[in-house]
Amino acid sequence: MNKKTSFPKRFLWGASTAAHQVEGGNHNQWSVWELENAKTLAAQAEYQVQDFPAWDRVQPDAKNPDNYVSGKATDHYRRYKEDFDLLEQMNMNAYRFSIEWSRVEPQEGVWDPEQIAHYKRYLAELRQRGIEPIVTLMHFTLPVWFADKGGWERRGNIKYFIRFVEKIMSELGNNVRYIITINEPEVYGFCSYKIHEWPPAKRNTLLAMKVIYHQTVAHRRAAKTLKRINPRFKIGIAKNSVFMYPGDDSWVSRISARVAQFLQDDLWLTRVAKSSDFMGLNYYMSQRIIGHRIHNPENTPRSELDWLIAPGDIEHVLERWHKKYKLPIMITENGIADGEDEYRKEWIKETLEAMQRAISHGVRLIGYMHWSLTDNFEWAYGKWPRFGLARVDYKTGARQLRPSAVWFGKVIKKLRKS
Ligand code: BGC
């Protein structure tokens, strides 16, 4: 790592989770869909996953329908203190998580005081440990009643989300400063409405665009509501960005890469930037474009999910966003599915170096949240992809930091001192 470029004094070092992926015992549109689709997903795994590098190791899980049911997940809802211990063991001072709307408002207009009290205790616990909470208000899962009304498909439904935002942040706001309104609207729109891999599994490009657009409107309205509750809240959105680069010098490749980046990032970011105090970046991969197609380099290492391993390219996204939007940036997700912990240490190391380069080029980077604190329920893939800094034994619930995480904890300690 470059010893000369130091990270800002109050830099946030942390890890991320999302409620449905860890809490366990949730009842929402996703849990309903899991139960209906687990068998099919298990049967399809043979065809969809067999070319992935980890197939031999993961196939017993990937072919098992139980893998596709979140069930009690990592039981984080009850074991959150143990998970906060892990943050402390890694010398982290921040933690990103989401509030499960379906717990707080299980029926339309009916609030559950027990669940609100749970999240109050949860936040108080973080504060007591000196850990800055970064709260996400929408991370893919919807209360069943909201989904039944058409979810994000209808503009008229945005008001229900705003009512939830107002209620929950009026209750919890005292302990919160950083808020992510919505996680990855475009990933949700794409996977749920274009490639029909996530609920409600529709295939309709126009509807996908509408769903994404409605979430950008929801972000703007939520930001207004939140600023009314507390003008000191720092508000952002978490946006996934795949770095697109031309693989040769031809004008077709160059233009295609630019257009793809625009469609993926700017089309949406321009709609939310003005009502954001910072931007949340979820970075996992880059893609090489030759002609007008994706042609990634072959024979390079890939993650369990067959994603190209190119952590250093995060620098280009950071610098691009900085130039275009001039807002502080928080890395809200970044990591690798790697159950054997073969690549994670190098991944983090290269990412930290890329962050340092970006900072030295003027990027205002305020935090880094690794995805994920623990192994968790990876949506339509279920539990076999392992993104955790800590390994979770789903049978016993035991957690253990992986070697890369122990190393990362030491690095954070040094960086926080320097
Ligand atoms: C999502 C996470 C997910 C991660 C890895 C992001 O798109 O926000 O929920 O687990 O990617 O796939």
CSV table of C-alpha atoms and ligand atoms in Angstrom, one decimal:
chain,number,residue,atom,x,y,z
A,1,MET,CA,0.0,0.0,0.0
A,2,ASN,CA,1.1,3.5,-0.7
A,3,LYS,CA,2.3,4.9,2.7
A,4,LYS,CA,2.2,8.5,1.6
A,5,THR,CA,-1.5,8.8,0.8
A,6,SER,CA,-3.4,8.6,4.0
A,7,PHE,CA,-7.1,8.2,4.5
A,8,PRO,CA,-9.1,11.2,5.9
A,9,LYS,CA,-9.1,11.4,9.6
A,10,ARG,CA,-12.7,10.4,10.2
A,11,PHE,CA,-12.8,7.8,7.5
A,12,LEU,CA,-15.5,5.2,8.0
A,13,TRP,CA,-14.2,1.6,7.9
A,14,GLY,CA,-16.9,-1.0,8.0
A,15,ALA,CA,-18.9,-3.8,6.5
A,16,SER,CA,-22.4,-4.1,5.0
A,17,THR,CA,-25.3,-6.5,5.3
A,18,ALA,CA,-29.0,-6.3,4.3
A,19,ALA,CA,-31.9,-7.4,6.5
A,20,HIS,CA,-33.3,-10.2,4.4
A,21,GLN,CA,-29.9,-11.7,3.7
A,22,VAL,CA,-29.0,-12.2,7.3
A,23,GLU,CA,-31.9,-11.6,9.8
A,24,GLY,CA,-33.9,-14.8,9.3
A,25,GLY,CA,-37.6,-15.2,9.9
A,26,ASN,CA,-38.7,-12.5,7.5
A,27,HIS,CA,-42.0,-12.5,5.8
A,28,ASN,CA,-42.0,-10.4,2.6
A,29,GLN,CA,-42.4,-10.7,-1.1
A,30,TRP,CA,-39.1,-12.4,-1.4
A,31,SER,CA,-39.7,-15.1,1.3
A,32,VAL,CA,-43.0,-16.0,-0.4
A,33,TRP,CA,-41.3,-16.3,-3.8
A,34,GLU,CA,-38.4,-18.4,-2.3
A,35,LEU,CA,-40.9,-21.0,-1.1
A,36,GLU,CA,-42.6,-21.1,-4.5
A,37,ASN,CA,-39.4,-21.4,-6.5
A,38,ALA,CA,-36.8,-23.3,-4.4
A,39,LYS,CA,-37.3,-26.6,-6.2
A,40,THR,CA,-37.1,-25.0,-9.6
A,41,LEU,CA,-34.0,-23.1,-8.7
A,42,ALA,CA,-32.3,-26.2,-7.4
A,43,ALA,CA,-33.2,-28.1,-10.6
A,44,GLN,CA,-31.9,-25.3,-12.8
A,45,ALA,CA,-28.6,-25.0,-10.9
A,46,GLU,CA,-27.2,-27.9,-12.9
A,47,TYR,CA,-27.5,-25.8,-16.1
A,48,GLN,CA,-26.9,-22.3,-14.8
A,49,VAL,CA,-24.0,-22.8,-12.4
A,50,GLN,CA,-22.1,-25.9,-13.7
A,51,ASP,CA,-19.6,-23.7,-15.7
A,52,PHE,CA,-18.8,-21.6,-12.6
A,53,PRO,CA,-15.3,-22.2,-11.2
A,54,ALA,CA,-16.6,-23.5,-7.8
A,55,TRP,CA,-19.2,-25.9,-9.2
A,56,ASP,CA,-17.5,-29.1,-7.9
A,57,ARG,CA,-17.4,-27.8,-4.4
A,58,VAL,CA,-20.8,-26.0,-4.3
A,59,GLN,CA,-22.9,-28.4,-6.3
A,60,PRO,CA,-24.4,-30.3,-3.3
A,61,ASP,CA,-25.7,-27.0,-1.9
A,62,ALA,CA,-26.7,-25.6,-5.3
A,63,LYS,CA,-28.8,-28.7,-6.1
A,64,ASN,CA,-30.5,-28.6,-2.7
A,65,PRO,CA,-33.9,-26.8,-2.6
A,66,ASP,CA,-33.2,-25.7,1.1
A,67,ASN,CA,-30.3,-23.6,-0.2
A,68,TYR,CA,-32.9,-21.3,-1.9
A,69,VAL,CA,-35.0,-20.6,1.2
A,70,SER,CA,-33.6,-17.9,3.4
A,71,GLY,CA,-35.3,-19.4,6.5
A,72,LYS,CA,-33.4,-18.4,9.6
A,73,ALA,CA,-30.5,-17.1,7.4
A,74,THR,CA,-27.6,-16.4,9.7
A,75,ASP,CA,-30.0,-15.7,12.6
A,76,HIS,CA,-28.6,-12.2,12.7
A,77,TYR,CA,-31.9,-10.9,14.1
A,78,ARG,CA,-31.1,-12.7,17.4
A,79,ARG,CA,-27.3,-12.9,17.2
A,80,TYR,CA,-26.6,-9.3,16.1
A,81,LYS,CA,-24.4,-8.7,19.2
A,82,GLU,CA,-22.1,-11.5,18.1
A,83,ASP,CA,-21.9,-9.9,14.7
A,84,PHE,CA,-21.1,-6.5,16.2
A,85,ASP,CA,-18.3,-8.3,18.1
A,86,LEU,CA,-16.8,-9.2,14.7
A,87,LEU,CA,-16.8,-5.5,13.6
A,88,GLU,CA,-14.9,-4.7,16.7
A,89,GLN,CA,-12.5,-7.5,16.2
A,90,MET,CA,-11.7,-6.0,12.8
A,91,ASN,CA,-11.3,-2.5,14.4
A,92,MET,CA,-14.1,-1.2,12.3
A,93,ASN,CA,-15.9,2.1,13.2
A,94,ALA,CA,-18.9,1.8,10.8
A,95,TYR,CA,-21.6,-0.7,9.8
A,96,ARG,CA,-24.2,-0.6,7.0
A,97,PHE,CA,-27.4,-2.6,7.4
A,98,SER,CA,-31.0,-2.3,6.3
A,99,ILE,CA,-34.3,-2.0,8.1
A,100,GLU,CA,-36.8,-4.5,7.1
A,101,TRP,CA,-40.0,-2.6,6.1
A,102,SER,CA,-42.1,-5.8,6.3
A,103,ARG,CA,-41.3,-6.1,10.0
A,104,VAL,CA,-42.1,-2.5,10.9
A,105,GLU,CA,-45.3,-2.3,8.9
A,106,PRO,CA,-46.4,-5.9,8.4
A,107,GLN,CA,-49.9,-4.8,7.3
A,108,GLU,CA,-50.8,-1.6,5.5
A,109,GLY,CA,-50.8,1.2,8.0
A,110,VAL,CA,-50.2,-1.0,11.0
A,111,TRP,CA,-46.9,-0.4,12.8
A,112,ASP,CA,-45.3,-3.1,15.0
A,113,PRO,CA,-43.9,-1.4,18.1
A,114,GLU,CA,-41.9,-4.5,19.1
A,115,GLN,CA,-40.0,-4.4,15.8
A,116,ILE,CA,-39.4,-0.7,16.1
A,117,ALA,CA,-38.1,-1.3,19.6
A,118,HIS,CA,-35.8,-4.0,18.2
A,119,TYR,CA,-34.2,-1.6,15.8
A,120,LYS,CA,-33.8,1.0,18.5
A,121,ARG,CA,-31.9,-1.5,20.7
A,122,TYR,CA,-29.8,-2.5,17.7
A,123,LEU,CA,-28.8,1.1,16.9
A,124,ALA,CA,-28.1,1.9,20.6
A,125,GLU,CA,-25.8,-1.2,20.7
A,126,LEU,CA,-23.8,0.1,17.8
A,127,ARG,CA,-23.5,3.6,19.2
A,128,GLN,CA,-22.4,2.2,22.6
A,129,ARG,CA,-19.6,0.4,20.7
A,130,GLY,CA,-18.6,3.6,18.9
A,131,ILE,CA,-19.7,2.2,15.6
A,132,GLU,CA,-21.3,4.6,13.1
A,133,PRO,CA,-24.6,3.1,11.7
A,134,ILE,CA,-25.3,3.5,8.0
A,135,VAL,CA,-29.0,2.8,7.6
A,136,THR,CA,-30.5,1.5,4.3
A,137,LEU,CA,-34.3,1.9,4.1
A,138,MET,CA,-34.9,-0.2,1.0
A,139,HIS,CA,-32.8,-3.2,0.1
A,140,PHE,CA,-34.9,-5.2,-2.5
A,141,THR,CA,-37.5,-6.6,-0.1
A,142,LEU,CA,-41.1,-5.4,0.1
A,143,PRO,CA,-43.9,-6.0,2.5
A,144,VAL,CA,-46.3,-8.5,0.8
A,145,TRP,CA,-49.2,-5.9,0.9
A,146,PHE,CA,-47.0,-3.4,-0.9
A,147,ALA,CA,-46.0,-5.9,-3.5
A,148,ASP,CA,-49.6,-6.9,-4.0
A,149,LYS,CA,-50.5,-3.3,-4.8
A,150,GLY,CA,-47.9,-3.5,-7.6
A,151,GLY,CA,-44.8,-2.4,-5.6
A,152,TRP,CA,-42.6,0.0,-7.5
A,153,GLU,CA,-44.5,-0.5,-10.7
A,154,ARG,CA,-47.0,2.2,-9.8
A,155,ARG,CA,-46.1,5.8,-9.2
A,156,GLY,CA,-49.0,6.1,-6.8
A,157,ASN,CA,-47.3,3.6,-4.4
A,158,ILE,CA,-44.4,5.8,-3.7
A,159,LYS,CA,-46.4,7.5,-0.9
A,160,TYR,CA,-46.4,4.2,1.1
A,161,PHE,CA,-42.6,4.1,1.1
A,162,ILE,CA,-42.5,7.8,2.1
A,163,ARG,CA,-44.9,7.1,5.0
A,164,PHE,CA,-42.6,4.3,6.2
A,165,VAL,CA,-39.5,6.5,5.9
A,166,GLU,CA,-41.1,9.2,7.9
A,167,LYS,CA,-42.4,6.9,10.6
A,168,ILE,CA,-39.2,4.9,11.1
A,169,MET,CA,-36.8,7.7,10.9
A,170,SER,CA,-38.8,9.9,13.3
A,171,GLU,CA,-38.5,6.9,15.7
A,172,LEU,CA,-34.9,6.0,15.1
A,173,GLY,CA,-33.4,9.3,13.8
A,174,ASN,CA,-31.7,10.4,17.0
A,175,ASN,CA,-29.0,7.7,16.7
A,176,VAL,CA,-28.5,8.0,12.9
A,177,ARG,CA,-26.6,10.4,10.7
A,178,TYR,CA,-26.0,8.5,7.4
A,179,ILE,CA,-29.0,7.2,5.5
A,180,ILE,CA,-29.1,5.3,2.2
A,181,THR,CA,-32.7,5.6,0.9
A,182,ILE,CA,-32.7,2.8,-1.7
A,183,ASN,CA,-30.2,0.1,-2.6
A,184,GLU,CA,-29.4,-0.4,-6.4
A,185,PRO,CA,-32.7,0.6,-8.0
A,186,GLU,CA,-31.4,-0.4,-11.4
A,187,VAL,CA,-30.2,-3.9,-10.3
A,188,TYR,CA,-33.6,-4.5,-8.8
A,189,GLY,CA,-35.4,-3.2,-11.9
A,190,PHE,CA,-33.2,-5.3,-14.2
A,191,CYS,CA,-33.3,-8.6,-12.3
A,192,SER,CA,-36.9,-8.4,-11.3
A,193,TYR,CA,-38.4,-7.0,-14.5
A,194,LYS,CA,-36.0,-7.6,-17.4
A,195,ILE,CA,-34.2,-10.9,-16.9
A,196,HIS,CA,-37.0,-12.2,-14.6
A,197,GLU,CA,-34.6,-13.8,-12.1
A,198,TRP,CA,-36.1,-12.1,-9.0
A,199,PRO,CA,-39.6,-11.6,-7.8
A,200,PRO,CA,-42.0,-10.7,-9.4
A,201,ALA,CA,-40.0,-12.3,-12.3
A,202,LYS,CA,-41.5,-10.3,-15.1
A,203,ARG,CA,-40.0,-9.7,-18.5
A,204,ASN,CA,-40.9,-6.2,-19.6
A,205,THR,CA,-38.2,-3.7,-20.4
A,206,LEU,CA,-40.6,-0.7,-20.2
A,207,LEU,CA,-41.8,-1.8,-16.8
A,208,ALA,CA,-38.2,-2.3,-15.7
A,209,MET,CA,-37.4,1.3,-16.6
A,210,LYS,CA,-40.6,2.6,-14.9
A,211,VAL,CA,-39.7,0.6,-11.7
A,212,ILE,CA,-36.2,2.2,-11.6
A,213,TYR,CA,-37.5,5.6,-12.4
A,214,HIS,CA,-40.1,5.4,-9.6
A,215,GLN,CA,-37.4,4.6,-7.2
A,216,THR,CA,-35.4,7.6,-8.2
A,217,VAL,CA,-38.5,9.7,-7.6
A,218,ALA,CA,-38.9,8.0,-4.2
A,219,HIS,CA,-35.3,8.8,-3.4
A,220,ARG,CA,-36.0,12.5,-4.0
A,221,ARG,CA,-39.2,12.6,-2.0
A,222,ALA,CA,-37.6,10.6,0.8
A,223,ALA,CA,-34.7,13.0,0.9
A,224,LYS,CA,-37.1,15.9,1.4
A,225,THR,CA,-39.0,14.1,4.1
A,226,LEU,CA,-35.8,13.2,5.9
A,227,LYS,CA,-34.3,16.7,5.8
A,228,ARG,CA,-37.6,17.9,7.4
A,229,ILE,CA,-37.1,15.4,10.2
A,230,ASN,CA,-33.5,16.3,10.7
A,231,PRO,CA,-31.5,18.7,8.4
A,232,ARG,CA,-28.3,17.1,9.6
A,233,PHE,CA,-29.0,13.7,8.1
A,234,LYS,CA,-26.5,12.8,5.4
A,235,ILE,CA,-28.5,11.2,2.6
A,236,GLY,CA,-27.4,9.0,-0.3
A,237,ILE,CA,-28.4,6.2,-2.6
A,238,ALA,CA,-26.4,3.0,-3.1
A,239,LYS,CA,-25.7,2.5,-6.8
A,240,ASN,CA,-24.0,-0.5,-8.4
A,241,SER,CA,-21.5,0.4,-11.0
A,242,VAL,CA,-19.7,-2.0,-13.3
A,243,PHE,CA,-16.7,-0.3,-15.0
A,244,MET,CA,-17.0,-0.6,-18.8
A,245,TYR,CA,-13.9,-0.2,-20.8
A,246,PRO,CA,-13.1,-0.6,-24.5
A,247,GLY,CA,-10.9,-3.6,-25.2
A,248,ASP,CA,-9.4,-2.0,-28.4
A,249,ASP,CA,-8.9,1.3,-30.0
A,250,SER,CA,-11.8,1.1,-32.5
A,251,TRP,CA,-14.4,3.8,-32.3
A,252,VAL,CA,-17.2,1.3,-32.1
A,253,SER,CA,-15.7,-0.2,-28.9
A,254,ARG,CA,-15.0,3.2,-27.4
A,255,ILE,CA,-18.4,4.6,-28.1
A,256,SER,CA,-20.1,1.4,-27.0
A,257,ALA,CA,-18.3,1.4,-23.6
A,258,ARG,CA,-19.2,5.1,-23.1
A,259,VAL,CA,-22.9,4.5,-24.0
A,260,ALA,CA,-23.1,1.5,-21.7
A,261,GLN,CA,-21.6,3.4,-18.8
A,262,PHE,CA,-24.0,6.3,-19.4
A,263,LEU,CA,-27.0,4.0,-19.5
A,264,GLN,CA,-25.9,2.1,-16.4
A,265,ASP,CA,-24.8,5.1,-14.3
A,266,ASP,CA,-25.6,8.6,-15.5
A,267,LEU,CA,-29.1,8.0,-16.7
A,268,TRP,CA,-30.1,7.4,-13.1
A,269,LEU,CA,-27.5,9.3,-11.1
A,270,THR,CA,-28.4,12.6,-12.7
A,271,ARG,CA,-31.8,12.1,-11.2
A,272,VAL,CA,-30.7,11.6,-7.7
A,273,ALA,CA,-27.5,13.5,-7.3
A,274,LYS,CA,-29.0,16.9,-6.5
A,275,SER,CA,-31.0,15.4,-3.6
A,276,SER,CA,-28.0,13.6,-2.2
A,277,ASP,CA,-25.3,14.6,0.3
A,278,PHE,CA,-23.1,11.7,-0.8
A,279,MET,CA,-23.1,8.9,-3.3
A,280,GLY,CA,-22.9,5.3,-2.3
A,281,LEU,CA,-20.9,3.0,-4.7
A,282,ASN,CA,-21.4,-0.7,-4.8
A,283,TYR,CA,-18.5,-2.1,-6.9
A,284,TYR,CA,-17.9,-5.7,-7.8
A,285,MET,CA,-16.5,-5.9,-11.4
A,286,SER,CA,-15.5,-4.4,-14.6
A,287,GLN,CA,-16.4,-5.4,-18.2
A,288,ARG,CA,-14.4,-5.2,-21.4
A,289,ILE,CA,-16.3,-4.2,-24.5
A,290,ILE,CA,-15.1,-5.0,-27.9
A,291,GLY,CA,-17.3,-3.8,-30.8
A,292,HIS,CA,-20.7,-3.5,-29.2
A,293,ARG,CA,-20.4,-6.7,-27.1
A,294,ILE,CA,-18.9,-7.7,-23.8
A,295,HIS,CA,-15.8,-9.7,-24.3
A,296,ASN,CA,-14.0,-10.3,-21.0
A,297,PRO,CA,-10.5,-11.5,-21.0
A,298,GLU,CA,-10.4,-15.3,-20.8
A,299,ASN,CA,-8.3,-17.5,-18.5
A,300,THR,CA,-8.2,-14.9,-15.7
A,301,PRO,CA,-9.3,-15.8,-12.2
A,302,ARG,CA,-13.0,-15.6,-11.4
A,303,SER,CA,-15.0,-15.6,-8.2
A,304,GLU,CA,-17.4,-18.3,-7.1
A,305,LEU,CA,-20.1,-16.4,-9.1
A,306,ASP,CA,-17.9,-16.4,-12.2
A,307,TRP,CA,-17.4,-12.7,-11.9
A,308,LEU,CA,-14.1,-11.3,-13.3
A,309,ILE,CA,-11.7,-10.3,-10.5
A,310,ALA,CA,-10.7,-6.7,-11.2
A,311,PRO,CA,-10.7,-4.8,-7.9
A,312,GLY,CA,-8.4,-2.1,-9.0
A,313,ASP,CA,-10.8,-0.8,-11.6
A,314,ILE,CA,-12.8,0.8,-8.8
A,315,GLU,CA,-10.4,3.7,-9.1
A,316,HIS,CA,-11.9,4.6,-12.5
A,317,VAL,CA,-15.5,4.6,-11.2
A,318,LEU,CA,-14.5,6.7,-8.3
A,319,GLU,CA,-12.7,9.3,-10.5
A,320,ARG,CA,-15.5,9.3,-13.0
A,321,TRP,CA,-18.2,9.9,-10.4
A,322,HIS,CA,-16.1,12.5,-8.7
A,323,LYS,CA,-15.6,14.5,-12.0
A,324,LYS,CA,-19.3,14.3,-13.0
A,325,TYR,CA,-21.1,14.8,-9.7
A,326,LYS,CA,-18.6,16.4,-7.3
A,327,LEU,CA,-20.1,14.8,-4.3
A,328,PRO,CA,-18.4,12.9,-1.5
A,329,ILE,CA,-18.4,9.1,-2.2
A,330,MET,CA,-18.9,6.3,0.2
A,331,ILE,CA,-18.1,2.7,-1.0
A,332,THR,CA,-21.2,1.1,0.3
A,333,GLU,CA,-20.5,-2.4,-1.0
A,334,ASN,CA,-17.4,-4.1,-2.3
A,335,GLY,CA,-16.2,-7.7,-2.1
A,336,ILE,CA,-16.0,-11.2,-3.6
A,337,ALA,CA,-17.7,-14.5,-3.4
A,338,ASP,CA,-14.8,-16.7,-2.2
A,339,GLY,CA,-15.7,-19.4,0.2
A,340,GLU,CA,-12.1,-20.7,0.2
A,341,ASP,CA,-10.7,-17.2,1.0
A,342,GLU,CA,-8.3,-17.6,-1.9
A,343,TYR,CA,-8.6,-14.2,-3.4
A,344,ARG,CA,-10.1,-11.9,-0.7
A,345,LYS,CA,-6.9,-10.6,0.8
A,346,GLU,CA,-5.5,-9.6,-2.5
A,347,TRP,CA,-8.9,-8.1,-3.5
A,348,ILE,CA,-8.9,-5.9,-0.4
A,349,LYS,CA,-5.3,-4.9,-0.9
A,350,GLU,CA,-5.8,-3.9,-4.5
A,351,THR,CA,-8.9,-2.0,-3.6
A,352,LEU,CA,-7.2,0.0,-0.8
A,353,GLU,CA,-4.5,0.9,-3.3
A,354,ALA,CA,-7.0,2.0,-5.8
A,355,MET,CA,-8.8,4.1,-3.2
A,356,GLN,CA,-5.5,5.8,-2.3
A,357,ARG,CA,-4.9,6.6,-5.9
A,358,ALA,CA,-8.4,8.1,-6.2
A,359,ILE,CA,-7.9,10.1,-3.1
A,360,SER,CA,-4.6,11.5,-4.3
A,361,HIS,CA,-6.5,12.5,-7.5
A,362,GLY,CA,-9.0,14.6,-5.5
A,363,VAL,CA,-11.8,12.1,-4.9
A,364,ARG,CA,-13.6,12.9,-1.6
A,365,LEU,CA,-13.9,9.4,-0.3
A,366,ILE,CA,-15.6,9.1,3.1
A,367,GLY,CA,-15.9,5.4,3.8
A,368,TYR,CA,-15.4,1.8,2.8
A,369,MET,CA,-18.0,-0.9,3.7
A,370,HIS,CA,-17.0,-4.4,2.7
A,371,TRP,CA,-19.6,-6.7,1.4
A,372,SER,CA,-20.2,-8.6,3.5
A,373,LEU,CA,-19.7,-8.8,7.2
A,374,THR,CA,-20.7,-12.5,7.2
A,375,ASP,CA,-21.8,-15.1,4.7
A,376,ASN,CA,-25.4,-14.6,3.8
A,377,PHE,CA,-28.4,-15.4,1.6
A,378,GLU,CA,-27.3,-14.3,-1.9
A,379,TRP,CA,-30.8,-13.8,-3.4
A,380,ALA,CA,-31.6,-16.2,-6.3
A,381,TYR,CA,-28.3,-18.1,-5.7
A,382,GLY,CA,-29.2,-18.9,-2.1
A,383,LYS,CA,-26.6,-19.6,0.5
A,384,TRP,CA,-23.8,-21.2,-1.3
A,385,PRO,CA,-21.9,-18.0,-2.6
A,386,ARG,CA,-19.7,-16.9,0.3
A,387,PHE,CA,-19.1,-13.2,0.5
A,388,GLY,CA,-18.4,-13.0,4.3
A,389,LEU,CA,-15.4,-11.6,6.0
A,390,ALA,CA,-16.7,-14.1,8.6
A,391,ARG,CA,-17.6,-17.7,7.6
A,392,VAL,CA,-21.0,-18.8,8.9
A,393,ASP,CA,-21.7,-22.4,9.7
A,394,TYR,CA,-25.4,-22.6,8.8
A,395,LYS,CA,-25.9,-25.7,10.9
A,396,THR,CA,-24.6,-24.4,14.2
A,397,GLY,CA,-24.7,-20.7,13.5
A,398,ALA,CA,-21.1,-20.3,14.5
A,399,ARG,CA,-19.2,-17.4,13.0
A,400,GLN,CA,-15.5,-17.2,12.3
A,401,LEU,CA,-13.4,-14.5,10.8
A,402,ARG,CA,-11.6,-15.7,7.7
A,403,PRO,CA,-7.8,-15.2,7.5
A,404,SER,CA,-8.2,-12.3,5.1
A,405,ALA,CA,-10.5,-10.6,7.6
A,406,VAL,CA,-8.0,-11.0,10.4
A,407,TRP,CA,-5.4,-9.4,8.2
A,408,PHE,CA,-7.8,-6.6,7.1
A,409,GLY,CA,-8.5,-5.9,10.8
A,410,LYS,CA,-4.8,-5.3,11.4
A,411,VAL,CA,-4.6,-3.1,8.4
A,412,ILE,CA,-7.5,-1.0,9.5
A,413,LYS,CA,-5.9,-0.6,13.0
A,414,LYS,CA,-2.8,0.8,11.4
A,415,LEU,CA,-4.7,3.0,9.0
A,416,ARG,CA,-6.8,4.5,11.7
A,417,LYS,CA,-3.7,5.4,13.8
A,418,SER,CA,-1.8,7.0,10.9
B,1,BGC,C1,-26.5,-6.3,-3.5
B,1,BGC,C2,-26.3,-7.3,-2.4
B,1,BGC,C3,-25.7,-8.6,-3.0
B,1,BGC,C4,-24.4,-8.2,-3.6
B,1,BGC,C5,-23.6,-9.4,-4.2
B,1,BGC,C6,-25.4,-6.2,-4.5
B,1,BGC,O1,-25.9,-6.1,-5.8
B,1,BGC,O2,-26.8,-5.0,-3.0
B,1,BGC,O3,-27.5,-7.5,-1.7
B,1,BGC,O4,-25.6,-9.6,-2.0
B,1,BGC,O5,-24.6,-7.3,-4.6
B,1,BGC,O6,-24.3,-10.0,-5.2
